[in-house]
PDB file of C-alpha atoms in Angstrom:
ATOM      1  CA  MET A1184     194.358 140.851 122.876  1.00  0.00           C
ATOM      2  CA  SER A1185     196.301 143.133 125.194  1.00  0.00           C
ATOM      3  CA  PHE A1186     194.873 146.611 125.563  1.00  0.00           C
ATOM      4  CA  TRP A1187     197.339 148.853 127.381  1.00  0.00           C
ATOM      5  CA  THR A1188     196.863 152.326 128.807  1.00  0.00           C
ATOM      6  CA  GLY A1189     200.304 153.620 127.946  1.00  0.00           C
ATOM      7  CA  CYS A1190     199.077 155.541 124.885  1.00  0.00           C
ATOM      8  CA  ARG A1191     201.006 155.442 121.661  1.00  0.00           C
ATOM      9  CA  ALA A1192     204.703 155.368 122.462  1.00  0.00           C
ATOM     10  CA  ASP A1193     205.541 156.152 118.832  1.00  0.00           C
ATOM     11  CA  ALA A1194     203.841 159.545 118.955  1.00  0.00           C
ATOM     12  CA  GLU A1195     205.892 162.649 119.585  1.00  0.00           C
ATOM     13  CA  PRO A1196     204.442 165.110 122.114  1.00  0.00           C
ATOM     14  CA  ALA A1197     203.571 168.562 120.807  1.00  0.00           C
ATOM     15  CA  VAL A1198     203.486 170.218 124.192  1.00  0.00           C
ATOM     16  CA  ALA A1199     204.422 173.766 123.196  1.00  0.00           C
ATOM     17  CA  ALA A1200     201.676 174.043 120.604  1.00  0.00           C
ATOM     18  CA  ALA A1201     199.140 172.474 122.951  1.00  0.00           C
ATOM     19  CA  VAL A1202     199.944 174.883 125.761  1.00  0.00           C
ATOM     20  CA  ALA A1203     199.597 177.836 123.434  1.00  0.00           C
ATOM     21  CA  GLU A1204     196.147 176.731 122.311  1.00  0.00           C
ATOM     22  CA  ALA A1205     194.804 175.625 125.693  1.00  0.00           C
ATOM     23  CA  THR A1206     192.315 177.747 127.628  1.00  0.00           C
ATOM     24  CA  PRO A1207     192.736 176.305 131.111  1.00  0.00           C
ATOM     25  CA  THR A1208     190.258 176.598 133.929  1.00  0.00           C
ATOM     26  CA  PRO A1209     191.893 178.578 136.766  1.00  0.00           C
ATOM     27  CA  ALA A1210     193.172 176.226 139.440  1.00  0.00           C
ATOM     28  CA  ARG A1211     191.145 177.947 142.157  1.00  0.00           C
ATOM     29  CA  ASP A1212     187.932 177.377 140.182  1.00  0.00           C
ATOM     30  CA  PHE A1213     188.640 173.687 139.741  1.00  0.00           C
ATOM     31  CA  GLU A1214     189.519 173.299 143.408  1.00  0.00           C
ATOM     32  CA  ALA A1215     186.116 174.813 144.141  1.00  0.00           C
ATOM     33  CA  THR A1216     184.568 172.198 141.866  1.00  0.00           C
ATOM     34  CA  LEU A1217     186.383 169.431 143.731  1.00  0.00           C
ATOM     35  CA  ALA A1218     185.205 170.850 147.052  1.00  0.00           C
ATOM     36  CA  ALA A1219     181.621 170.922 145.792  1.00  0.00           C
ATOM     37  CA  VAL A1220     181.897 167.308 144.648  1.00  0.00           C
ATOM     38  CA  ALA A1221     183.274 166.245 148.024  1.00  0.00           C
ATOM     39  CA  ALA A1222     180.493 168.087 149.833  1.00  0.00           C
ATOM     40  CA  GLU A1223     177.774 166.511 147.713  1.00  0.00           C
ATOM     41  CA  ARG A1224     179.267 163.054 148.109  1.00  0.00           C
ATOM     42  CA  ALA A1225     179.366 163.558 151.877  1.00  0.00           C
ATOM     43  CA  ARG A1226     175.769 164.824 151.914  1.00  0.00           C
ATOM     44  CA  LEU A1227     174.448 161.888 149.914  1.00  0.00           C
ATOM     45  CA  GLY A1228     176.693 159.499 151.851  1.00  0.00           C
ATOM     46  CA  SER A1229     175.227 160.666 155.152  1.00  0.00           C
ATOM     47  CA  ARG A1230     171.710 160.120 153.870  1.00  0.00           C
ATOM     48  CA  TYR A1231     172.724 156.706 152.567  1.00  0.00           C
ATOM     49  CA  ALA A1232     174.223 155.641 155.883  1.00  0.00           C
ATOM     50  CA  ALA A1233     171.108 156.791 157.734  1.00  0.00           C
ATOM     51  CA  ALA A1234     168.635 155.124 155.366  1.00  0.00           C
ATOM     52  CA  ARG A1235     166.508 152.514 157.110  1.00  0.00           C
ATOM     53  CA  ASP A1236     165.143 150.597 154.133  1.00  0.00           C
ATOM     54  CA  GLU A1237     166.380 149.337 150.792  1.00  0.00           C
ATOM     55  CA  ALA A1238     163.961 151.446 148.770  1.00  0.00           C
ATOM     56  CA  THR A1239     165.462 154.618 150.221  1.00  0.00           C
ATOM     57  CA  ARG A1240     169.001 153.367 149.662  1.00  0.00           C
ATOM     58  CA  ALA A1241     168.160 152.455 146.054  1.00  0.00           C
ATOM     59  CA  ALA A1242     166.812 155.958 145.433  1.00  0.00           C
ATOM     60  CA  ILE A1243     169.989 157.526 146.857  1.00  0.00           C
ATOM     61  CA  ARG A1244     172.170 155.264 144.727  1.00  0.00           C
ATOM     62  CA  ALA A1245     170.232 156.366 141.642  1.00  0.00           C
ATOM     63  CA  GLU A1246     170.718 160.011 142.650  1.00  0.00           C
ATOM     64  CA  ALA A1247     174.434 159.390 143.142  1.00  0.00           C
ATOM     65  CA  ARG A1248     174.802 157.774 139.715  1.00  0.00           C
ATOM     66  CA  THR A1249     173.110 160.710 138.023  1.00  0.00           C
ATOM     67  CA  TYR A1250     175.173 163.242 139.943  1.00  0.00           C
ATOM     68  CA  PHE A1251     178.444 161.461 139.162  1.00  0.00           C
ATOM     69  CA  ARG A1252     177.811 161.175 135.426  1.00  0.00           C
ATOM     70  CA  THR A1253     176.533 164.740 135.143  1.00  0.00           C
ATOM     71  CA  THR A1254     179.512 166.100 137.063  1.00  0.00           C
ATOM     72  CA  VAL A1255     182.011 164.242 134.882  1.00  0.00           C
ATOM     73  CA  VAL A1256     180.450 165.462 131.640  1.00  0.00           C
ATOM     74  CA  ARG A1257     179.574 169.032 132.597  1.00  0.00           C
ATOM     75  CA  GLU A1258     182.255 169.967 135.137  1.00  0.00           C
ATOM     76  CA  VAL A1259     185.286 167.695 134.968  1.00  0.00           C
ATOM     77  CA  PHE A1260     185.687 167.076 131.240  1.00  0.00           C
ATOM     78  CA  PRO A1261     185.498 170.766 130.241  1.00  0.00           C
ATOM     79  CA  ALA A1262     188.191 171.686 132.765  1.00  0.00           C
ATOM     80  CA  TRP A1263     190.603 169.154 131.264  1.00  0.00           C
ATOM     81  CA  LEU A1264     190.095 170.051 127.604  1.00  0.00           C
ATOM     82  CA  GLY A1265     193.291 171.300 125.984  1.00  0.00           C
ATOM     83  CA  MET A1266     195.564 169.766 128.626  1.00  0.00           C
ATOM     84  CA  PRO A1267     198.694 168.544 126.816  1.00  0.00           C
ATOM     85  CA  TRP A1268     199.041 164.796 126.329  1.00  0.00           C
ATOM     86  CA  GLY A1269     202.437 163.283 127.048  1.00  0.00           C
ATOM     87  CA  LEU A1270     204.450 160.336 128.267  1.00  0.00           C
ATOM     88  CA  GLY A1271     207.074 160.011 130.969  1.00  0.00           C
ATOM     89  CA  LYS A1272     207.555 161.292 134.491  1.00  0.00           C
ATOM     90  CA  ASN A1273     205.625 164.538 133.958  1.00  0.00           C
ATOM     91  CA  SER A1274     202.573 162.859 132.412  1.00  0.00           C
ATOM     92  CA  THR A1275     200.857 161.939 135.694  1.00  0.00           C
ATOM     93  CA  ALA A1276     198.758 165.070 136.329  1.00  0.00           C
ATOM     94  CA  ASP A1277     195.801 164.705 138.685  1.00  0.00           C
ATOM     95  CA  ARG A1278     194.534 168.255 138.074  1.00  0.00           C
ATOM     96  CA  PRO A1279     193.835 169.876 134.704  1.00  0.00           C
ATOM     97  CA  HIS A1280     196.503 172.209 133.346  1.00  0.00           C
ATOM     98  CA  ALA A1281     198.859 171.668 136.283  1.00  0.00           C
ATOM     99  CA  PRO A1282     201.988 173.759 135.570  1.00  0.00           C
ATOM    100  CA  GLY A1283     204.781 171.798 133.919  1.00  0.00           C
ATOM    101  CA  MET A1284     202.658 168.661 133.620  1.00  0.00           C
ATOM    102  CA  THR A1285     201.149 166.637 130.811  1.00  0.00           C
ATOM    103  CA  VAL A1286     198.741 163.725 131.086  1.00  0.00           C
ATOM    104  CA  ALA A1287     198.899 160.243 129.576  1.00  0.00           C
ATOM    105  CA  CYS A1288     195.661 158.583 128.570  1.00  0.00           C
ATOM    106  CA  GLY A1289     195.498 156.230 131.571  1.00  0.00           C
ATOM    107  CA  TYR A1290     196.296 159.001 134.023  1.00  0.00           C
ATOM    108  CA  PHE A1291     193.544 161.113 132.472  1.00  0.00           C
ATOM    109  CA  VAL A1292     190.973 158.370 133.027  1.00  0.00           C
ATOM    110  CA  ALA A1293     192.101 157.778 136.619  1.00  0.00           C
ATOM    111  CA  ALA A1294     192.200 161.501 137.402  1.00  0.00           C
ATOM    112  CA  VAL A1295     188.710 162.121 136.049  1.00  0.00           C
ATOM    113  CA  LEU A1296     187.273 159.311 138.159  1.00  0.00           C
ATOM    114  CA  GLU A1297     188.930 160.672 141.293  1.00  0.00           C
ATOM    115  CA  ASN A1298     188.013 164.277 140.437  1.00  0.00           C
ATOM    116  CA  ALA A1299     184.379 163.135 140.419  1.00  0.00           C
ATOM    117  CA  GLY A1300     184.735 161.668 143.889  1.00  0.00           C
ATOM    118  CA  LEU A1301     185.389 158.001 143.156  1.00  0.00           C
ATOM    119  CA  ALA A1302     188.195 156.640 145.338  1.00  0.00           C
ATOM    120  CA  LEU A1303     190.599 154.302 143.552  1.00  0.00           C
ATOM    121  CA  SER A1304     192.755 151.820 145.426  1.00  0.00           C
ATOM    122  CA  SER A1305     195.759 153.344 143.637  1.00  0.00           C
ATOM    123  CA  ARG A1306     195.562 156.065 140.993  1.00  0.00           C
ATOM    124  CA  TYR A1307     198.990 155.073 139.702  1.00  0.00           C
ATOM    125  CA  LYS A1308     198.109 151.399 139.350  1.00  0.00           C
ATOM    126  CA  TYR A1309     194.838 152.251 137.599  1.00  0.00           C
ATOM    127  CA  ALA A1310     196.656 154.606 135.249  1.00  0.00           C
ATOM    128  CA  GLN A1311     199.280 152.028 134.314  1.00  0.00           C
ATOM    129  CA  ALA A1312     197.113 148.907 134.145  1.00  0.00           C
ATOM    130  CA  PRO A1313     195.833 147.337 130.917  1.00  0.00           C
ATOM    131  CA  ALA A1314     192.597 148.987 129.840  1.00  0.00           C
ATOM    132  CA  LEU A1315     190.617 145.776 130.145  1.00  0.00           C
ATOM    133  CA  GLN A1316     191.747 145.297 133.746  1.00  0.00           C
ATOM    134  CA  VAL A1317     190.587 148.821 134.591  1.00  0.00           C
ATOM    135  CA  GLN A1318     187.261 148.259 132.887  1.00  0.00           C
ATOM    136  CA  LYS A1319     186.610 144.982 134.695  1.00  0.00           C
ATOM    137  CA  ALA A1320     187.468 146.624 138.026  1.00  0.00           C
ATOM    138  CA  LEU A1321     184.888 149.340 137.428  1.00  0.00           C
ATOM    139  CA  ALA A1322     182.226 147.138 135.813  1.00  0.00           C
ATOM    140  CA  PRO A1323     182.918 143.491 136.710  1.00  0.00           C
ATOM    141  CA  ALA A1324     179.650 141.964 135.466  1.00  0.00           C
ATOM    142  CA  ALA A1325     180.215 139.866 132.354  1.00  0.00           C
ATOM    143  CA  ALA A1326     177.166 141.441 130.712  1.00  0.00           C
ATOM    144  CA  ASP A1327     178.778 144.877 130.998  1.00  0.00           C
ATOM    145  CA  LEU A1328     181.743 144.005 128.768  1.00  0.00           C
ATOM    146  CA  HIS A1329     180.971 144.793 125.143  1.00  0.00           C
ATOM    147  CA  ARG A1330     183.604 143.650 122.678  1.00  0.00           C
ATOM    148  CA  TYR A1331     183.594 144.865 119.100  1.00  0.00           C
ATOM    149  CA  PHE A1332     185.953 143.409 116.547  1.00  0.00           C
ATOM    150  CA  SER A1333     187.313 145.086 113.433  1.00  0.00           C
ATOM    151  CA  VAL A1334     184.413 147.393 112.554  1.00  0.00           C
ATOM    152  CA  PRO A1335     184.602 150.927 111.146  1.00  0.00           C
ATOM    153  CA  GLY A1336     183.911 153.975 113.290  1.00  0.00           C
ATOM    154  CA  GLU A1337     180.391 154.391 111.928  1.00  0.00           C
ATOM    155  CA  THR A1338     179.422 150.868 112.967  1.00  0.00           C
ATOM    156  CA  LEU A1339     181.112 151.171 116.349  1.00  0.00           C
ATOM    157  CA  ALA A1340     179.356 154.463 117.112  1.00  0.00           C
ATOM    158  CA  ALA A1341     175.972 152.978 116.194  1.00  0.00           C
ATOM    159  CA  ARG A1342     176.509 149.932 118.384  1.00  0.00           C
ATOM    160  CA  ILE A1343     177.624 152.005 121.368  1.00  0.00           C
ATOM    161  CA  ALA A1344     174.644 154.327 120.878  1.00  0.00           C
ATOM    162  CA  GLY A1345     172.490 151.220 121.093  1.00  0.00           C
ATOM    163  CA  LEU A1346     173.735 150.649 124.648  1.00  0.00           C
ATOM    164  CA  GLY A1347     171.878 153.793 125.714  1.00  0.00           C
ATOM    165  CA  ASP A1348     172.719 157.265 126.964  1.00  0.00           C
ATOM    166  CA  GLY A1349     175.460 157.362 129.562  1.00  0.00           C
ATOM    167  CA  LEU A1350     179.158 157.378 130.332  1.00  0.00           C
ATOM    168  CA  TYR A1351     181.435 154.566 129.181  1.00  0.00           C
ATOM    169  CA  ILE A1352     185.109 153.641 129.102  1.00  0.00           C
ATOM    170  CA  ILE A1353     186.568 152.397 125.842  1.00  0.00           C
ATOM    171  CA  GLY A1354     189.685 150.257 125.694  1.00  0.00           C
ATOM    172  CA  LEU A1355     191.631 150.574 122.462  1.00  0.00           C
ATOM    173  CA  ALA A1356     194.922 149.190 121.223  1.00  0.00           C
ATOM    174  CA  ASN A1357     197.476 151.021 123.399  1.00  0.00           C
ATOM    175  CA  HIS A1358     194.919 153.601 124.500  1.00  0.00           C
ATOM    176  CA  ILE A1359     191.990 154.246 126.844  1.00  0.00           C
ATOM    177  CA  GLY A1360     189.374 156.968 127.077  1.00  0.00           C
ATOM    178  CA  PHE A1361     185.779 157.840 127.831  1.00  0.00           C
ATOM    179  CA  VAL A1362     182.743 157.697 125.592  1.00  0.00           C
ATOM    180  CA  VAL A1363     179.697 159.893 126.174  1.00  0.00           C
ATOM    181  CA  VAL A1364     176.386 158.877 124.593  1.00  0.00           C
ATOM    182  CA  ASP A1365     173.723 161.568 124.635  1.00  0.00           C
ATOM    183  CA  GLY A1366     170.605 161.394 122.496  1.00  0.00           C
ATOM    184  CA  GLY A1367     172.316 159.178 119.957  1.00  0.00           C
ATOM    185  CA  GLU A1368     175.413 161.362 119.719  1.00  0.00           C
ATOM    186  CA  VAL A1369     178.570 159.400 120.532  1.00  0.00           C
ATOM    187  CA  ARG A1370     181.692 161.323 121.543  1.00  0.00           C
ATOM    188  CA  LEU A1371     185.186 160.235 122.537  1.00  0.00           C
ATOM    189  CA  VAL A1372     186.809 162.185 125.398  1.00  0.00           C
ATOM    190  CA  HIS A1373     190.457 161.263 125.884  1.00  0.00           C
ATOM    191  CA  ALA A1374     194.019 162.421 126.309  1.00  0.00           C
ATOM    192  CA  SER A1375     194.733 162.149 122.616  1.00  0.00           C
ATOM    193  CA  TYR A1376     198.087 161.155 121.162  1.00  0.00           C
ATOM    194  CA  THR A1377     196.803 162.203 117.709  1.00  0.00           C
ATOM    195  CA  ASP A1378     196.379 165.569 116.022  1.00  0.00           C
ATOM    196  CA  GLY A1379     196.875 168.367 118.576  1.00  0.00           C
ATOM    197  CA  GLN A1380     197.921 165.884 121.274  1.00  0.00           C
ATOM    198  CA  VAL A1381     195.736 167.349 123.991  1.00  0.00           C
ATOM    199  CA  VAL A1382     192.704 166.228 125.983  1.00  0.00           C
ATOM    200  CA  THR A1383     190.014 166.236 123.336  1.00  0.00           C
ATOM    201  CA  ASP A1384     186.241 165.858 123.023  1.00  0.00           C
ATOM    202  CA  GLU A1385     185.515 164.680 119.484  1.00  0.00           C
ATOM    203  CA  PRO A1386     182.996 162.617 117.518  1.00  0.00           C
ATOM    204  CA  LEU A1387     183.905 158.975 118.008  1.00  0.00           C
ATOM    205  CA  VAL A1388     183.064 158.134 114.417  1.00  0.00           C
ATOM    206  CA  SER A1389     185.897 160.229 113.012  1.00  0.00           C
ATOM    207  CA  ALA A1390     188.518 159.905 115.776  1.00  0.00           C
ATOM    208  CA  GLN A1391     191.951 158.786 114.588  1.00  0.00           C
ATOM    209  CA  ALA A1392     192.453 156.712 117.745  1.00  0.00           C
ATOM    210  CA  ILE A1393     189.385 154.665 116.777  1.00  0.00           C
ATOM    211  CA  ALA A1394     190.723 154.096 113.270  1.00  0.00           C
ATOM    212  CA  ASP A1395     194.119 153.101 114.699  1.00  0.00           C
ATOM    213  CA  SER A1396     192.512 150.457 116.929  1.00  0.00           C
ATOM    214  CA  ARG A1397     190.285 148.948 114.263  1.00  0.00           C
ATOM    215  CA  PRO A1398     192.612 146.028 113.408  1.00  0.00           C
ATOM    216  CA  LYS A1399     192.513 144.841 117.046  1.00  0.00           C
ATOM    217  CA  GLY A1400     189.010 145.927 117.978  1.00  0.00           C
ATOM    218  CA  TYR A1401     187.541 147.701 120.996  1.00  0.00           C
ATOM    219  CA  PHE A1402     186.201 147.015 124.507  1.00  0.00           C
ATOM    220  CA  VAL A1403     183.392 149.197 125.915  1.00  0.00           C
ATOM    221  CA  THR A1404     182.079 149.159 129.493  1.00  0.00           C
ATOM    222  CA  PRO A1405     179.662 151.473 131.359  1.00  0.00           C
ATOM    223  CA  VAL A1406     180.741 153.692 134.230  1.00  0.00           C
ATOM    224  CA  MET A1407     178.640 154.220 137.366  1.00  0.00           C
ATOM    225  CA  HIS A1408     175.554 152.457 136.105  1.00  0.00           C
ATOM    226  CA  ASP A1409     175.401 149.767 138.780  1.00  0.00           C
ATOM    227  CA  ASP A1410     174.657 149.601 142.497  1.00  0.00           C
ATOM    228  CA  ARG A1411     178.142 148.371 143.410  1.00  0.00           C
ATOM    229  CA  LEU A1412     180.038 151.403 142.150  1.00  0.00           C
ATOM    230  CA  ALA A1413     177.398 153.806 143.461  1.00  0.00           C
ATOM    231  CA  ASP A1414     177.659 152.172 146.875  1.00  0.00           C
ATOM    232  CA  LEU A1415     181.449 152.556 146.906  1.00  0.00           C
ATOM    233  CA  TRP A1416     181.175 156.216 145.852  1.00  0.00           C
ATOM    234  CA  LEU A1417     178.607 156.964 148.560  1.00  0.00           C
ATOM    235  CA  ARG A1418     180.683 155.283 151.258  1.00  0.00           C
ATOM    236  CA  GLY A1419     183.952 156.816 150.058  1.00  0.00           C
ATOM    237  CA  ALA A1420     185.389 153.313 149.777  1.00  0.00           C
ATOM    238  CA  ALA A1421     188.176 152.561 147.324  1.00  0.00           C
ATOM    239  CA  VAL A1422     187.502 150.564 144.174  1.00  0.00           C
ATOM    240  CA  PRO A1423     189.982 147.664 144.120  1.00  0.00           C
ATOM    241  CA  LEU A1424     191.900 146.900 140.943  1.00  0.00           C
TER     242      LEU A1424
END
């Protein structure tokens, strides 16, 4: 099964309508968010580098994981909502609502990770790689790869909820996005090629992209749940692909 991040090439962008409906976060406000993320990463990174015992380092890694996931869900995702989805040379935005830009699904995933302070070896390569390759780069442990075959959205949502609260990446047929599990609620956050064709936060159970991928199945992996990724974030080291 090949899961690609190029989004649905057969979909026609609806950029004008998306722009009209979007309520973008002012660029200066998002730059302030990025600066705050960088400052917090540096602060925690300094403590991590100075830690003299593993117990202290483990506690800082746990703090970093919580900060990263919270920042993605509460700060980064909301800023991107309504950003037009698209394909082609203008679909590589690394900031939400950049003038004249759209964002493809893979570029959205890569941009969100970098916006939250995670260095990628190459944003472009991450954005263009097969979804499964991206997922294995971020969560390489075999136990972290959850593969679900042709099940309906209701079943998929229940099984992902069973993995526990947190942030995940889902690889679909010709698509990639994030899944947020919070108190049993399972939501898909992605640069959507369906409906309004914008960055969308919607219930996973009823998402058209989930229904489209059902014949080929789905891959789900956690994000920033392990010591390896937390260590790379704290040190500002790039995650290889």
